[in-house]
Amino acid sequence: QLLFDKTGFGFTFPYSQQRPRSKCKRRSRNCRTSPLGLSTVNLNSGAADLITCSKTSKTGTGQRVQEIRSACDRLWNLLLGRNFRRHGDYHLWSAVMRTHFDRAWYVKRRHVLDIFKLWNSRWAEVNKCVQRTENCKQQHCIINPENVVVSKKLEEFLGGGPKYCVNVKPSRVDVFSDIQSIARVVDSEEKLAFVEDAVGRMEKLMGNAYPIDRRNFKDVRAVKQELERSSLKLLQTDKTGRFAVLPVQAFQKKSEEALGSLFNEWKGNIGKLRKSICKVFLEESMKEVAKSVLKPLRSTLNLKFFLKDHKIEMPLRTVVNENGTWQKVVSCFLQRGLKLANLEKPIALKNSSELIEVMEKFHGRKCTILSMDIKDLYYSLEKSRLMNRVRIALEGNLIKFQSGTGLAVDSFLSVLDLYLKSTVLEYEGRKFVQKEGVCIGSSVAPLLAEIYLNTVDQQVYDRVEELSPKCFVKRFVDDILVCSVQEGLDQVLEQVIRSAAPEPRLTVERPRGEVPQFLDLRLHLERGLCWEYGKVNPKPVLSKSSCHSKNVKAGVVRSLISNALVRSCMHFGPEALKNQWDRLVMAGYGEVYIQRQIALQCREKKRATQEIRNRHAVAPHCHEASHNPRACAKKYGVDVVFSTDFGLDG
């Protein structure tokens, strides 16, 4: 008996008429036996080898097939003689062999193709993962315009961005303080039981791993010390939401340029302006407001610099904040009055949802789009014209305004005028005021800008209604969008806007093959007007490893997914969903986690009623330590909301 096995076939050739005993207990249905006792065994799928498509493998396979054929011919010659090709058994064997060979070749070819498809798909996934890793590295790196040398530890620590929250374990004193703050909201009869329950649970959890009296800010101090040793200044970027480092000398030069372009040094008396504002309130019998203004608060506004990393020169942008000052008290009072102004907002937008409602009428239609930008809006608000327009807007709703504020229009305008003069900021011992316009960090600046542009909005709206219903003009703060279906109408609308607003400087952008961006929507014009939620270069999503609460991270996922579906048209909804999905995956959110949040969101929408809790408490969030007091508080009818106290931007 001779056993010859190559390329996965098993051939058994007997030398006697006795039929050989098969090793397989179970024969294949394709096994056939000749009168001479010749049998063939079906291909064993487990023994199939991988045949590559290279030239070497093809040549080797052909040689092995020729060897098999010549060996078979020699065996048949020994069995039947030279004329074996005329024998019936040979013809039967040839048919069986050809059938098995074709099947084996088909199976092997199919396996090879499947393996190549699987390899290509996995290679695409590998490339995608590599690209995703590179994007993650790019997102989780700091901006270094001067290419200064920083340690890898510093770069990794700051790579999460300003919104990243570090996990600093609370001390035992901090945990007990949080429990006491929650206990203030619990009923007095159950307060003692809650404290004992929460303290008992935390004692079992903490052990010796938590500090006794102070938190451990070792990593934060190490980064701060390295920046001081290297004479580096840490900044936030303006557009990309990342950190940047600059040498102190370069920062001082850029900061002087930024201050000199927008501010003048001020030598006035801020205390005198403060007393004048209090005098107006006292004359109107508003003693409580006057007392709050006279509280020992700071008298100058805060100043912060951001790096404009989207520009080649990378200049600094000044950001003014009035929190913690007595000007903040005055601005909050002014806000209540300005919100009562009579404004008709025919073309002003609150958000992109209002724009989508307008664009629904033009969906799929060929149109022309241009965007206009009011350059330096807050700096271009001319004061005399602004005060006149504020007076007209307040007198249009006089009764409601006077009953809501308790001031006459003239007194209110006096307070507003004094407040605009008192928006003084301090930097390195020097005081500055803005050269022109309204201070960009003022809380009332957005409302004043809306009142200032309301007259322009009315003129543009009336003119657009006269021209044609085949167009629309919408404005969001300082960005104006013009869309027209009729050819050449966009140029007419541009002239209408320029004539209605001659004071501010307007810049025009026309799409030249690229996809225009307005608010958080990308407008596609190739096959008619369509829109897609998202931006070309969005800020990085909050990292999954950040020490934020689970509710915050779940809210990030749900917000991005729902906006991609709701704020995209039917043609670009899948693409917007894929882009937001990729952003979440790059931020560390697993696909299973994203799917679960979507399912939970859909389930919550189906609920008819939800339980309403009347009592809330706020406590700092920390991994492994915050959820136990929260679980205890739920037993006593208190819902705990977590705050983030250790963000890197603070």
PDB file of C-alpha atoms in Angstrom, residues 64-340:
ATOM      1  CA  ARG A  64       4.085  20.266  -7.190  1.00  0.00           C
ATOM      2  CA  VAL A  65       1.081  19.627  -9.438  1.00  0.00           C
ATOM      3  CA  GLN A  66       3.371  18.302 -12.183  1.00  0.00           C
ATOM      4  CA  GLU A  67       5.110  16.022  -9.679  1.00  0.00           C
ATOM      5  CA  ILE A  68       1.744  14.627  -8.566  1.00  0.00           C
ATOM      6  CA  ARG A  69       0.643  13.971 -12.138  1.00  0.00           C
ATOM      7  CA  SER A  70       3.889  12.206 -13.112  1.00  0.00           C
ATOM      8  CA  ALA A  71       3.784  10.068  -9.950  1.00  0.00           C
ATOM      9  CA  CYS A  72       0.180   9.075 -10.668  1.00  0.00           C
ATOM     10  CA  ASP A  73       1.050   8.126 -14.236  1.00  0.00           C
ATOM     11  CA  ARG A  74       3.888   5.897 -13.025  1.00  0.00           C
ATOM     12  CA  LEU A  75       1.579   4.178 -10.551  1.00  0.00           C
ATOM     13  CA  TRP A  76      -1.104   3.532 -13.190  1.00  0.00           C
ATOM     14  CA  ASN A  77       1.578   2.227 -15.523  1.00  0.00           C
ATOM     15  CA  LEU A  78       2.641  -0.281 -12.874  1.00  0.00           C
ATOM     16  CA  LEU A  79      -0.962  -1.363 -12.269  1.00  0.00           C
ATOM     17  CA  LEU A  80      -2.407  -1.552 -15.817  1.00  0.00           C
ATOM     18  CA  GLY A  81       0.498  -1.234 -18.215  1.00  0.00           C
ATOM     19  CA  ARG A  82       1.235   1.321 -20.912  1.00  0.00           C
ATOM     20  CA  ASN A  83      -2.342   1.414 -22.182  1.00  0.00           C
ATOM     21  CA  PHE A  84      -3.758   2.424 -18.764  1.00  0.00           C
ATOM     22  CA  ARG A  85      -5.323   5.553 -20.256  1.00  0.00           C
ATOM     23  CA  ARG A  86      -7.907   3.394 -22.070  1.00  0.00           C
ATOM     24  CA  HIS A  87      -8.985   1.537 -18.933  1.00  0.00           C
ATOM     25  CA  GLY A  88     -12.374   2.377 -17.361  1.00  0.00           C
ATOM     26  CA  ASP A  89     -10.954   2.534 -13.864  1.00  0.00           C
ATOM     27  CA  TYR A  90      -8.491   5.195 -14.983  1.00  0.00           C
ATOM     28  CA  HIS A  91     -11.296   7.286 -16.492  1.00  0.00           C
ATOM     29  CA  LEU A  92     -13.322   6.952 -13.305  1.00  0.00           C
ATOM     30  CA  TRP A  93     -10.312   7.918 -11.193  1.00  0.00           C
ATOM     31  CA  SER A  94      -9.545  10.903 -13.468  1.00  0.00           C
ATOM     32  CA  ALA A  95     -13.103  12.207 -13.158  1.00  0.00           C
ATOM     33  CA  VAL A  96     -13.044  11.829  -9.391  1.00  0.00           C
ATOM     34  CA  MET A  97      -9.605  13.425  -9.139  1.00  0.00           C
ATOM     35  CA  ARG A  98     -10.607  16.345 -11.353  1.00  0.00           C
ATOM     36  CA  THR A  99     -13.728  16.948  -9.281  1.00  0.00           C
ATOM     37  CA  HIS A 100     -11.804  16.894  -6.014  1.00  0.00           C
ATOM     38  CA  PHE A 101      -9.018  19.024  -7.422  1.00  0.00           C
ATOM     39  CA  ASP A 102     -11.445  21.661  -8.701  1.00  0.00           C
ATOM     40  CA  ARG A 103     -13.250  21.719  -5.390  1.00  0.00           C
ATOM     41  CA  ALA A 104     -10.020  21.949  -3.460  1.00  0.00           C
ATOM     42  CA  TRP A 105      -8.749  24.738  -5.691  1.00  0.00           C
ATOM     43  CA  TYR A 106     -12.039  26.615  -5.319  1.00  0.00           C
ATOM     44  CA  VAL A 107     -11.924  26.243  -1.538  1.00  0.00           C
ATOM     45  CA  LYS A 108      -8.303  27.350  -1.368  1.00  0.00           C
ATOM     46  CA  ARG A 109      -8.923  30.267  -3.714  1.00  0.00           C
ATOM     47  CA  ARG A 110     -11.920  31.325  -1.688  1.00  0.00           C
ATOM     48  CA  HIS A 111      -9.915  31.092   1.535  1.00  0.00           C
ATOM     49  CA  VAL A 112      -7.128  33.147   0.004  1.00  0.00           C
ATOM     50  CA  LEU A 113      -9.539  35.836  -1.167  1.00  0.00           C
ATOM     51  CA  ASP A 114     -11.282  35.893   2.201  1.00  0.00           C
ATOM     52  CA  ILE A 115      -7.946  36.192   3.955  1.00  0.00           C
ATOM     53  CA  PHE A 116      -6.935  39.040   1.665  1.00  0.00           C
ATOM     54  CA  LYS A 117     -10.237  40.796   2.336  1.00  0.00           C
ATOM     55  CA  LEU A 118      -9.802  40.290   6.061  1.00  0.00           C
ATOM     56  CA  TRP A 119      -6.210  41.505   5.850  1.00  0.00           C
ATOM     57  CA  ASN A 120      -7.230  44.598   3.896  1.00  0.00           C
ATOM     58  CA  SER A 121      -9.985  45.399   6.374  1.00  0.00           C
ATOM     59  CA  ARG A 122      -7.667  44.887   9.325  1.00  0.00           C
ATOM     60  CA  TRP A 123      -4.956  46.915   7.638  1.00  0.00           C
ATOM     61  CA  ALA A 124      -7.474  49.715   7.118  1.00  0.00           C
ATOM     62  CA  GLU A 125      -8.372  49.483  10.796  1.00  0.00           C
ATOM     63  CA  VAL A 126      -4.687  49.559  11.705  1.00  0.00           C
ATOM     64  CA  ASN A 127      -4.171  52.647   9.540  1.00  0.00           C
ATOM     65  CA  LYS A 128      -7.228  54.215  11.098  1.00  0.00           C
ATOM     66  CA  CYS A 129      -5.944  53.427  14.578  1.00  0.00           C
ATOM     67  CA  VAL A 130      -2.533  54.849  13.686  1.00  0.00           C
ATOM     68  CA  GLN A 131      -4.145  57.987  12.307  1.00  0.00           C
ATOM     69  CA  ARG A 132      -6.369  58.168  15.364  1.00  0.00           C
ATOM     70  CA  THR A 133      -3.335  57.810  17.611  1.00  0.00           C
ATOM     71  CA  GLU A 134      -1.530  60.551  15.703  1.00  0.00           C
ATOM     72  CA  ASN A 135      -4.595  62.782  15.986  1.00  0.00           C
ATOM     73  CA  CYS A 136      -4.806  62.030  19.680  1.00  0.00           C
ATOM     74  CA  LYS A 137      -1.130  62.882  20.093  1.00  0.00           C
ATOM     75  CA  GLN A 138      -1.676  66.062  18.118  1.00  0.00           C
ATOM     76  CA  GLN A 139      -4.701  66.970  20.195  1.00  0.00           C
ATOM     77  CA  HIS A 140      -3.017  66.052  23.469  1.00  0.00           C
ATOM     78  CA  CYS A 141       0.083  68.148  22.930  1.00  0.00           C
ATOM     79  CA  ILE A 142       0.891  71.713  23.825  1.00  0.00           C
ATOM     80  CA  ILE A 143       1.533  74.575  21.409  1.00  0.00           C
ATOM     81  CA  ASN A 144       5.202  75.530  21.456  1.00  0.00           C
ATOM     82  CA  PRO A 145       5.832  78.383  18.968  1.00  0.00           C
ATOM     83  CA  GLU A 146       9.401  79.063  20.143  1.00  0.00           C
ATOM     84  CA  ASN A 147      10.337  75.341  20.310  1.00  0.00           C
ATOM     85  CA  VAL A 148      11.544  75.589  23.881  1.00  0.00           C
ATOM     86  CA  VAL A 149      12.640  72.396  25.609  1.00  0.00           C
ATOM     87  CA  VAL A 150      10.069  70.982  28.019  1.00  0.00           C
ATOM     88  CA  SER A 151       9.961  67.648  29.780  1.00  0.00           C
ATOM     89  CA  LYS A 152       7.790  64.819  28.551  1.00  0.00           C
ATOM     90  CA  LYS A 153       6.041  64.718  31.914  1.00  0.00           C
ATOM     91  CA  LEU A 154       4.995  68.367  31.611  1.00  0.00           C
ATOM     92  CA  GLU A 155       3.738  67.838  28.077  1.00  0.00           C
ATOM     93  CA  GLU A 156       1.705  64.795  29.092  1.00  0.00           C
ATOM     94  CA  PHE A 157       0.271  66.571  32.136  1.00  0.00           C
ATOM     95  CA  LEU A 158      -0.863  69.612  30.141  1.00  0.00           C
ATOM     96  CA  GLY A 159      -1.838  67.585  27.068  1.00  0.00           C
ATOM     97  CA  GLY A 160      -5.394  67.092  28.304  1.00  0.00           C
ATOM     98  CA  GLY A 161      -6.139  70.759  27.726  1.00  0.00           C
ATOM     99  CA  PRO A 162      -7.610  73.479  29.947  1.00  0.00           C
ATOM    100  CA  LYS A 163     -10.878  71.599  30.544  1.00  0.00           C
ATOM    101  CA  TYR A 164      -9.107  68.489  31.794  1.00  0.00           C
ATOM    102  CA  CYS A 165      -9.617  67.846  35.493  1.00  0.00           C
ATOM    103  CA  VAL A 166      -6.889  66.124  37.472  1.00  0.00           C
ATOM    104  CA  ASN A 167      -7.774  63.436  39.981  1.00  0.00           C
ATOM    105  CA  VAL A 168      -6.593  64.741  43.336  1.00  0.00           C
ATOM    106  CA  LYS A 169      -7.542  62.463  46.193  1.00  0.00           C
ATOM    107  CA  PRO A 170      -9.403  64.326  48.921  1.00  0.00           C
ATOM    108  CA  SER A 171      -8.173  64.313  52.479  1.00  0.00           C
ATOM    109  CA  ARG A 172     -10.234  62.972  55.345  1.00  0.00           C
ATOM    110  CA  VAL A 173     -11.038  66.527  56.374  1.00  0.00           C
ATOM    111  CA  ASP A 174     -12.288  67.315  52.859  1.00  0.00           C
ATOM    112  CA  VAL A 175     -14.516  64.228  52.817  1.00  0.00           C
ATOM    113  CA  PHE A 176     -16.024  65.068  56.190  1.00  0.00           C
ATOM    114  CA  SER A 177     -16.565  68.671  55.070  1.00  0.00           C
ATOM    115  CA  ASP A 178     -18.434  67.472  51.981  1.00  0.00           C
ATOM    116  CA  ILE A 179     -20.602  65.205  54.122  1.00  0.00           C
ATOM    117  CA  GLN A 180     -21.439  68.130  56.393  1.00  0.00           C
ATOM    118  CA  SER A 181     -22.363  70.361  53.437  1.00  0.00           C
ATOM    119  CA  ILE A 182     -24.757  67.666  52.175  1.00  0.00           C
ATOM    120  CA  ALA A 183     -26.147  67.197  55.688  1.00  0.00           C
ATOM    121  CA  ARG A 184     -27.307  70.822  55.737  1.00  0.00           C
ATOM    122  CA  VAL A 185     -29.916  69.945  53.123  1.00  0.00           C
ATOM    123  CA  VAL A 186     -31.106  66.756  54.868  1.00  0.00           C
ATOM    124  CA  ASP A 187     -34.052  66.999  57.245  1.00  0.00           C
ATOM    125  CA  SER A 188     -33.043  67.855  60.789  1.00  0.00           C
ATOM    126  CA  GLU A 189     -34.551  64.614  62.145  1.00  0.00           C
ATOM    127  CA  GLU A 190     -32.460  62.500  59.766  1.00  0.00           C
ATOM    128  CA  LYS A 191     -29.268  64.563  59.734  1.00  0.00           C
ATOM    129  CA  LEU A 192     -27.439  62.572  62.423  1.00  0.00           C
ATOM    130  CA  ALA A 193     -28.335  59.243  60.832  1.00  0.00           C
ATOM    131  CA  PHE A 194     -27.118  60.449  57.440  1.00  0.00           C
ATOM    132  CA  VAL A 195     -23.760  61.620  58.829  1.00  0.00           C
ATOM    133  CA  GLU A 196     -23.171  58.313  60.616  1.00  0.00           C
ATOM    134  CA  ASP A 197     -24.105  56.318  57.512  1.00  0.00           C
ATOM    135  CA  ALA A 198     -21.920  58.378  55.149  1.00  0.00           C
ATOM    136  CA  VAL A 199     -18.910  58.480  57.495  1.00  0.00           C
ATOM    137  CA  GLY A 200     -19.132  54.721  58.053  1.00  0.00           C
ATOM    138  CA  ARG A 201     -19.141  54.003  54.326  1.00  0.00           C
ATOM    139  CA  MET A 202     -16.221  56.347  53.675  1.00  0.00           C
ATOM    140  CA  GLU A 203     -14.145  54.863  56.518  1.00  0.00           C
ATOM    141  CA  LYS A 204     -14.397  51.444  54.885  1.00  0.00           C
ATOM    142  CA  LEU A 205     -13.429  52.887  51.513  1.00  0.00           C
ATOM    143  CA  MET A 206     -10.549  55.236  52.300  1.00  0.00           C
ATOM    144  CA  GLY A 207      -8.227  53.243  54.533  1.00  0.00           C
ATOM    145  CA  ASN A 208      -4.650  54.568  54.597  1.00  0.00           C
ATOM    146  CA  ALA A 209      -4.515  55.600  50.926  1.00  0.00           C
ATOM    147  CA  TYR A 210      -6.058  59.005  51.556  1.00  0.00           C
ATOM    148  CA  PRO A 211      -4.195  61.919  53.198  1.00  0.00           C
ATOM    149  CA  ILE A 212      -5.287  63.034  56.634  1.00  0.00           C
ATOM    150  CA  ASP A 213      -5.598  66.812  56.448  1.00  0.00           C
ATOM    151  CA  ARG A 214      -4.417  68.075  53.020  1.00  0.00           C
ATOM    152  CA  ARG A 215      -4.758  67.104  49.395  1.00  0.00           C
ATOM    153  CA  ASN A 216      -1.660  66.037  47.510  1.00  0.00           C
ATOM    154  CA  PHE A 217      -0.908  68.453  44.644  1.00  0.00           C
ATOM    155  CA  LYS A 218       2.523  66.996  43.941  1.00  0.00           C
ATOM    156  CA  ASP A 219       2.123  66.778  40.147  1.00  0.00           C
ATOM    157  CA  VAL A 220       0.702  70.285  39.881  1.00  0.00           C
ATOM    158  CA  ARG A 221       3.543  71.747  41.925  1.00  0.00           C
ATOM    159  CA  ALA A 222       6.125  69.895  39.834  1.00  0.00           C
ATOM    160  CA  VAL A 223       4.741  71.390  36.614  1.00  0.00           C
ATOM    161  CA  LYS A 224       4.599  74.854  38.145  1.00  0.00           C
ATOM    162  CA  GLN A 225       8.191  74.621  39.363  1.00  0.00           C
ATOM    163  CA  GLU A 226       9.431  73.478  35.954  1.00  0.00           C
ATOM    164  CA  LEU A 227       7.728  76.432  34.259  1.00  0.00           C
ATOM    165  CA  GLU A 228       9.338  78.811  36.744  1.00  0.00           C
ATOM    166  CA  ARG A 229      12.803  77.253  36.329  1.00  0.00           C
ATOM    167  CA  SER A 230      12.583  77.448  32.538  1.00  0.00           C
ATOM    168  CA  SER A 231      11.153  81.018  32.591  1.00  0.00           C
ATOM    169  CA  LEU A 232       8.077  79.946  30.646  1.00  0.00           C
ATOM    170  CA  LYS A 233       4.601  81.431  30.584  1.00  0.00           C
ATOM    171  CA  LEU A 234       1.600  79.101  30.360  1.00  0.00           C
ATOM    172  CA  LEU A 235      -1.288  80.281  28.145  1.00  0.00           C
ATOM    173  CA  GLN A 236      -4.491  78.948  26.655  1.00  0.00           C
ATOM    174  CA  THR A 237      -5.042  78.908  22.906  1.00  0.00           C
ATOM    175  CA  ASP A 238      -7.860  80.876  21.340  1.00  0.00           C
ATOM    176  CA  LYS A 239      -9.343  78.382  18.849  1.00  0.00           C
ATOM    177  CA  THR A 240      -8.021  74.868  19.453  1.00  0.00           C
ATOM    178  CA  GLY A 241      -8.660  74.626  23.202  1.00  0.00           C
ATOM    179  CA  ARG A 242      -5.125  73.608  24.194  1.00  0.00           C
ATOM    180  CA  PHE A 243      -2.262  74.907  26.303  1.00  0.00           C
ATOM    181  CA  ALA A 244       0.687  76.875  24.949  1.00  0.00           C
ATOM    182  CA  VAL A 245       4.058  77.822  26.423  1.00  0.00           C
ATOM    183  CA  LEU A 246       6.043  80.955  25.637  1.00  0.00           C
ATOM    184  CA  PRO A 247       9.334  82.274  26.991  1.00  0.00           C
ATOM    185  CA  VAL A 248       8.785  85.171  29.355  1.00  0.00           C
ATOM    186  CA  GLN A 249      10.547  87.643  27.043  1.00  0.00           C
ATOM    187  CA  ALA A 250       8.425  86.644  24.037  1.00  0.00           C
ATOM    188  CA  PHE A 251       5.278  86.834  26.164  1.00  0.00           C
ATOM    189  CA  GLN A 252       6.111  90.329  27.411  1.00  0.00           C
ATOM    190  CA  LYS A 253       6.693  91.546  23.865  1.00  0.00           C
ATOM    191  CA  LYS A 254       3.443  90.078  22.558  1.00  0.00           C
ATOM    192  CA  SER A 255       1.441  91.316  25.562  1.00  0.00           C
ATOM    193  CA  GLU A 256       2.712  94.882  25.103  1.00  0.00           C
ATOM    194  CA  GLU A 257       1.697  94.761  21.444  1.00  0.00           C
ATOM    195  CA  ALA A 258      -1.770  93.459  22.324  1.00  0.00           C
ATOM    196  CA  LEU A 259      -2.326  96.106  24.992  1.00  0.00           C
ATOM    197  CA  GLY A 260      -0.988  98.934  22.844  1.00  0.00           C
ATOM    198  CA  SER A 261      -3.309  98.126  19.949  1.00  0.00           C
ATOM    199  CA  LEU A 262      -6.532  98.227  21.992  1.00  0.00           C
ATOM    200  CA  PHE A 263      -5.965 100.114  25.255  1.00  0.00           C
ATOM    201  CA  ASN A 264      -4.651 103.428  26.524  1.00  0.00           C
ATOM    202  CA  GLU A 265      -3.036 103.963  29.882  1.00  0.00           C
ATOM    203  CA  TRP A 266      -5.431 105.609  32.340  1.00  0.00           C
ATOM    204  CA  LYS A 267      -4.593 108.070  35.127  1.00  0.00           C
ATOM    205  CA  GLY A 268      -8.091 108.836  36.443  1.00  0.00           C
ATOM    206  CA  ASN A 269      -9.726 108.247  39.830  1.00  0.00           C
ATOM    207  CA  ILE A 270     -11.820 105.080  39.873  1.00  0.00           C
ATOM    208  CA  GLY A 271     -13.144 105.830  43.370  1.00  0.00           C
ATOM    209  CA  LYS A 272     -14.762 109.025  42.166  1.00  0.00           C
ATOM    210  CA  LEU A 273     -16.717 107.173  39.481  1.00  0.00           C
ATOM    211  CA  ARG A 274     -17.841 104.644  42.071  1.00  0.00           C
ATOM    212  CA  LYS A 275     -19.215 107.338  44.342  1.00  0.00           C
ATOM    213  CA  SER A 276     -21.008 109.021  41.439  1.00  0.00           C
ATOM    214  CA  ILE A 277     -22.841 105.791  40.597  1.00  0.00           C
ATOM    215  CA  CYS A 278     -23.847 105.304  44.239  1.00  0.00           C
ATOM    216  CA  LYS A 279     -25.122 108.872  44.327  1.00  0.00           C
ATOM    217  CA  VAL A 280     -27.518 108.186  41.447  1.00  0.00           C
ATOM    218  CA  PHE A 281     -28.869 105.097  43.214  1.00  0.00           C
ATOM    219  CA  LEU A 282     -29.328 106.982  46.479  1.00  0.00           C
ATOM    220  CA  GLU A 283     -31.208 109.782  44.718  1.00  0.00           C
ATOM    221  CA  GLU A 284     -33.614 107.182  43.344  1.00  0.00           C
ATOM    222  CA  SER A 285     -34.043 105.631  46.836  1.00  0.00           C
ATOM    223  CA  MET A 286     -32.213 102.426  45.911  1.00  0.00           C
ATOM    224  CA  LYS A 287     -30.119 102.062  49.062  1.00  0.00           C
ATOM    225  CA  GLU A 288     -29.621  98.293  48.800  1.00  0.00           C
ATOM    226  CA  VAL A 289     -28.035  98.561  45.368  1.00  0.00           C
ATOM    227  CA  ALA A 290     -25.822 101.419  46.568  1.00  0.00           C
ATOM    228  CA  LYS A 291     -24.645  99.339  49.556  1.00  0.00           C
ATOM    229  CA  SER A 292     -23.744  96.406  47.333  1.00  0.00           C
ATOM    230  CA  VAL A 293     -21.709  98.721  45.094  1.00  0.00           C
ATOM    231  CA  LEU A 294     -19.828 100.111  48.107  1.00  0.00           C
ATOM    232  CA  LYS A 295     -18.843  96.663  49.391  1.00  0.00           C
ATOM    233  CA  PRO A 296     -15.071  96.057  49.664  1.00  0.00           C
ATOM    234  CA  LEU A 297     -14.628  94.549  46.218  1.00  0.00           C
ATOM    235  CA  ARG A 298     -11.877  95.064  43.679  1.00  0.00           C
ATOM    236  CA  SER A 299     -12.073  98.216  41.573  1.00  0.00           C
ATOM    237  CA  THR A 300     -10.280  97.057  38.434  1.00  0.00           C
ATOM    238  CA  LEU A 301     -11.134  94.348  35.927  1.00  0.00           C
ATOM    239  CA  ASN A 302      -9.138  91.157  35.384  1.00  0.00           C
ATOM    240  CA  LEU A 303      -7.012  90.691  32.271  1.00  0.00           C
ATOM    241  CA  LYS A 304      -6.039  87.426  30.626  1.00  0.00           C
ATOM    242  CA  PHE A 305      -4.175  86.618  27.411  1.00  0.00           C
ATOM    243  CA  PHE A 306      -4.960  83.871  24.905  1.00  0.00           C
ATOM    244  CA  LEU A 307      -2.669  82.744  22.085  1.00  0.00           C
ATOM    245  CA  LYS A 308      -4.157  83.014  18.584  1.00  0.00           C
ATOM    246  CA  ASP A 309      -2.662  79.782  17.276  1.00  0.00           C
ATOM    247  CA  HIS A 310      -4.738  79.926  14.065  1.00  0.00           C
ATOM    248  CA  LYS A 311      -2.668  82.878  12.812  1.00  0.00           C
ATOM    249  CA  ILE A 312       0.872  82.701  11.491  1.00  0.00           C
ATOM    250  CA  GLU A 313       2.284  85.399  13.782  1.00  0.00           C
ATOM    251  CA  MET A 314       0.484  83.878  16.798  1.00  0.00           C
ATOM    252  CA  PRO A 315      -0.376  87.173  18.505  1.00  0.00           C
ATOM    253  CA  LEU A 316      -2.129  87.437  21.863  1.00  0.00           C
ATOM    254  CA  ARG A 317      -5.811  88.096  22.386  1.00  0.00           C
ATOM    255  CA  THR A 318      -6.882  90.076  25.440  1.00  0.00           C
ATOM    256  CA  VAL A 319      -9.779  88.734  27.493  1.00  0.00           C
ATOM    257  CA  VAL A 320     -11.276  90.973  30.166  1.00  0.00           C
ATOM    258  CA  ASN A 321     -13.321  89.657  33.088  1.00  0.00           C
ATOM    259  CA  GLU A 322     -15.200  91.722  35.667  1.00  0.00           C
ATOM    260  CA  ASN A 323     -15.969  88.942  38.160  1.00  0.00           C
ATOM    261  CA  GLY A 324     -15.195  89.903  41.753  1.00  0.00           C
ATOM    262  CA  THR A 325     -15.436  93.660  41.118  1.00  0.00           C
ATOM    263  CA  TRP A 326     -18.041  96.257  42.033  1.00  0.00           C
ATOM    264  CA  GLN A 327     -18.507  96.885  38.303  1.00  0.00           C
ATOM    265  CA  LYS A 328     -20.046  93.403  38.142  1.00  0.00           C
ATOM    266  CA  VAL A 329     -22.769  94.501  40.578  1.00  0.00           C
ATOM    267  CA  VAL A 330     -23.588  97.516  38.408  1.00  0.00           C
ATOM    268  CA  SER A 331     -23.560  95.511  35.184  1.00  0.00           C
ATOM    269  CA  CYS A 332     -26.000  92.951  36.625  1.00  0.00           C
ATOM    270  CA  PHE A 333     -28.390  95.779  37.457  1.00  0.00           C
ATOM    271  CA  LEU A 334     -27.991  97.250  33.970  1.00  0.00           C
ATOM    272  CA  GLN A 335     -28.644  93.855  32.405  1.00  0.00           C
ATOM    273  CA  ARG A 336     -32.061  93.650  34.045  1.00  0.00           C
ATOM    274  CA  GLY A 337     -33.008  96.987  32.532  1.00  0.00           C
ATOM    275  CA  LEU A 338     -31.574  96.385  29.058  1.00  0.00           C
ATOM    276  CA  LYS A 339     -33.451  93.091  28.760  1.00  0.00           C
ATOM    277  CA  LEU A 340     -36.684  95.093  29.011  1.00  0.00           C
TER     278      LEU A 340
END
